[in-house]
XYZ file of C-alpha atoms in Angstrom:
142
model
C 0.082 -0.081 0.096
C 2.834 2.601 0.800
C 4.248 1.716 -2.515
C 1.172 2.774 -4.282
C 1.033 6.026 -2.554
C 4.868 6.595 -3.426
C 4.360 5.867 -6.911
C 1.401 8.194 -7.214
C 3.359 11.025 -5.604
C 6.267 10.467 -7.815
C 3.961 10.700 -10.840
C 2.429 13.916 -9.556
C 5.852 15.419 -8.880
C 7.076 14.221 -12.565
C 4.050 16.037 -14.096
C 4.604 19.206 -12.225
C 8.299 19.179 -13.366
C 7.127 18.821 -17.030
C 4.482 21.565 -16.553
C 6.695 24.464 -15.044
C 8.457 26.772 -17.463
C 12.312 26.664 -17.339
C 12.876 30.489 -17.137
C 10.135 31.371 -14.639
C 8.260 33.514 -17.185
C 4.884 32.801 -18.492
C 3.075 32.263 -15.167
C -0.448 33.376 -15.183
C -0.391 34.753 -11.494
C -0.839 38.456 -11.051
C 1.533 40.255 -8.693
C 0.334 40.767 -5.102
C -1.201 44.166 -4.529
C 0.409 45.949 -1.723
C -1.671 48.975 -1.890
C -4.508 47.401 0.129
C -2.177 46.162 2.735
C -0.760 49.625 3.099
C -4.122 51.172 3.201
C -5.027 48.700 6.061
C -2.058 49.710 8.035
C -2.689 53.248 7.680
C -6.273 52.938 8.726
C -5.059 50.902 11.904
C -2.416 53.701 12.620
C -5.142 56.347 12.443
C -7.276 54.347 14.767
C -4.446 54.024 17.323
C -3.552 57.520 17.167
C -7.177 58.896 17.414
C -7.443 58.204 21.049
C -9.723 55.953 22.903
C -13.476 56.586 22.958
C -14.679 57.205 26.500
C -18.240 56.209 25.440
C -17.363 52.911 23.765
C -17.941 50.734 26.688
C -21.316 52.644 27.550
C -24.115 49.983 27.439
C -27.370 49.688 29.093
C -26.301 47.662 31.974
C -23.757 50.241 33.075
C -26.450 52.988 32.823
C -28.951 51.030 34.877
C -26.418 50.614 37.756
C -25.529 54.373 37.292
C -29.103 55.385 37.462
C -29.825 53.147 40.379
C -26.794 54.701 42.228
C -27.889 58.157 41.423
C -31.293 57.547 42.843
C -29.981 56.141 46.100
C -27.124 58.685 46.375
C -29.617 61.611 45.853
C -32.079 60.294 48.400
C -29.430 60.002 50.989
C -27.771 63.228 50.121
C -31.226 65.065 50.137
C -31.511 64.581 53.867
C -28.368 66.804 54.380
C -28.817 69.161 51.174
C -32.186 69.491 49.797
C -31.272 70.392 46.147
C -29.651 66.919 45.878
C -33.162 65.341 45.342
C -32.750 66.554 41.670
C -29.868 64.119 41.409
C -32.339 61.344 42.443
C -34.729 62.535 39.728
C -31.926 62.520 37.131
C -31.182 58.981 38.308
C -34.520 57.863 37.641
C -34.471 59.291 34.124
C -31.228 57.663 33.372
C -32.462 54.381 34.746
C -35.783 54.486 32.642
C -33.701 55.396 29.563
C -31.181 52.628 30.017
C -34.164 50.246 30.591
C -35.732 51.056 27.311
C -32.260 51.098 25.544
C -31.847 47.530 26.735
C -34.760 46.347 24.640
C -33.152 47.645 21.526
C -31.416 45.065 19.355
C -27.664 45.514 19.843
C -25.239 44.239 17.348
C -22.023 45.752 18.630
C -20.031 42.697 17.908
C -20.140 43.209 14.163
C -18.192 45.956 12.511
C -20.337 49.047 11.520
C -20.073 48.391 7.659
C -21.095 44.847 8.071
C -24.248 45.568 10.228
C -25.782 47.281 7.150
C -26.162 44.408 4.879
C -23.620 41.708 5.125
C -20.432 40.506 6.718
C -16.738 40.407 6.027
C -15.007 37.117 5.270
C -11.266 36.944 4.587
C -11.004 40.517 4.378
C -13.769 40.846 1.794
C -17.252 42.253 2.100
C -19.986 39.472 1.598
C -23.532 40.556 0.808
C -25.533 37.705 2.444
C -28.949 39.327 1.912
C -30.603 39.183 -1.586
C -32.771 42.169 -1.069
C -35.129 41.601 -3.860
C -38.157 42.539 -1.742
C -39.957 39.204 -2.191
C -41.986 37.303 0.038
C -39.097 35.720 1.702
C -37.691 39.061 2.852
C -40.936 40.036 4.376
C -40.851 37.085 6.796
C -37.030 36.949 7.170
C -35.830 37.522 10.742
C -33.809 40.548 11.111
């Protein structure tokens, strides 16, 4: 059995040697485009130098806890300083806003450009929705 595999490998290698051009010219491959790689590196550099976004980690859970903390802190502080009750009211507003925000479908895990219609696979955009407006699109889960 191993002899059979060895013979097949030798045959394949012999065919490959016959098919290759001797001078290295005449290949049908196109040269690798370095402009896309340079553009990707430039974008990454801009993102690094742009500075961190303080609101990037802001989510409904964080706001719910912040609102609850503002309510309790404002209620406790209002015993000493009466205008602090407005902090409690602001906490209620933040809490309610975060509560409604938590019902919104969040797709933060995907890139912003991929959220629109498709996704990226092997650094290329793939449109995975047909968008023909047919009956299937009407009942498709979004």
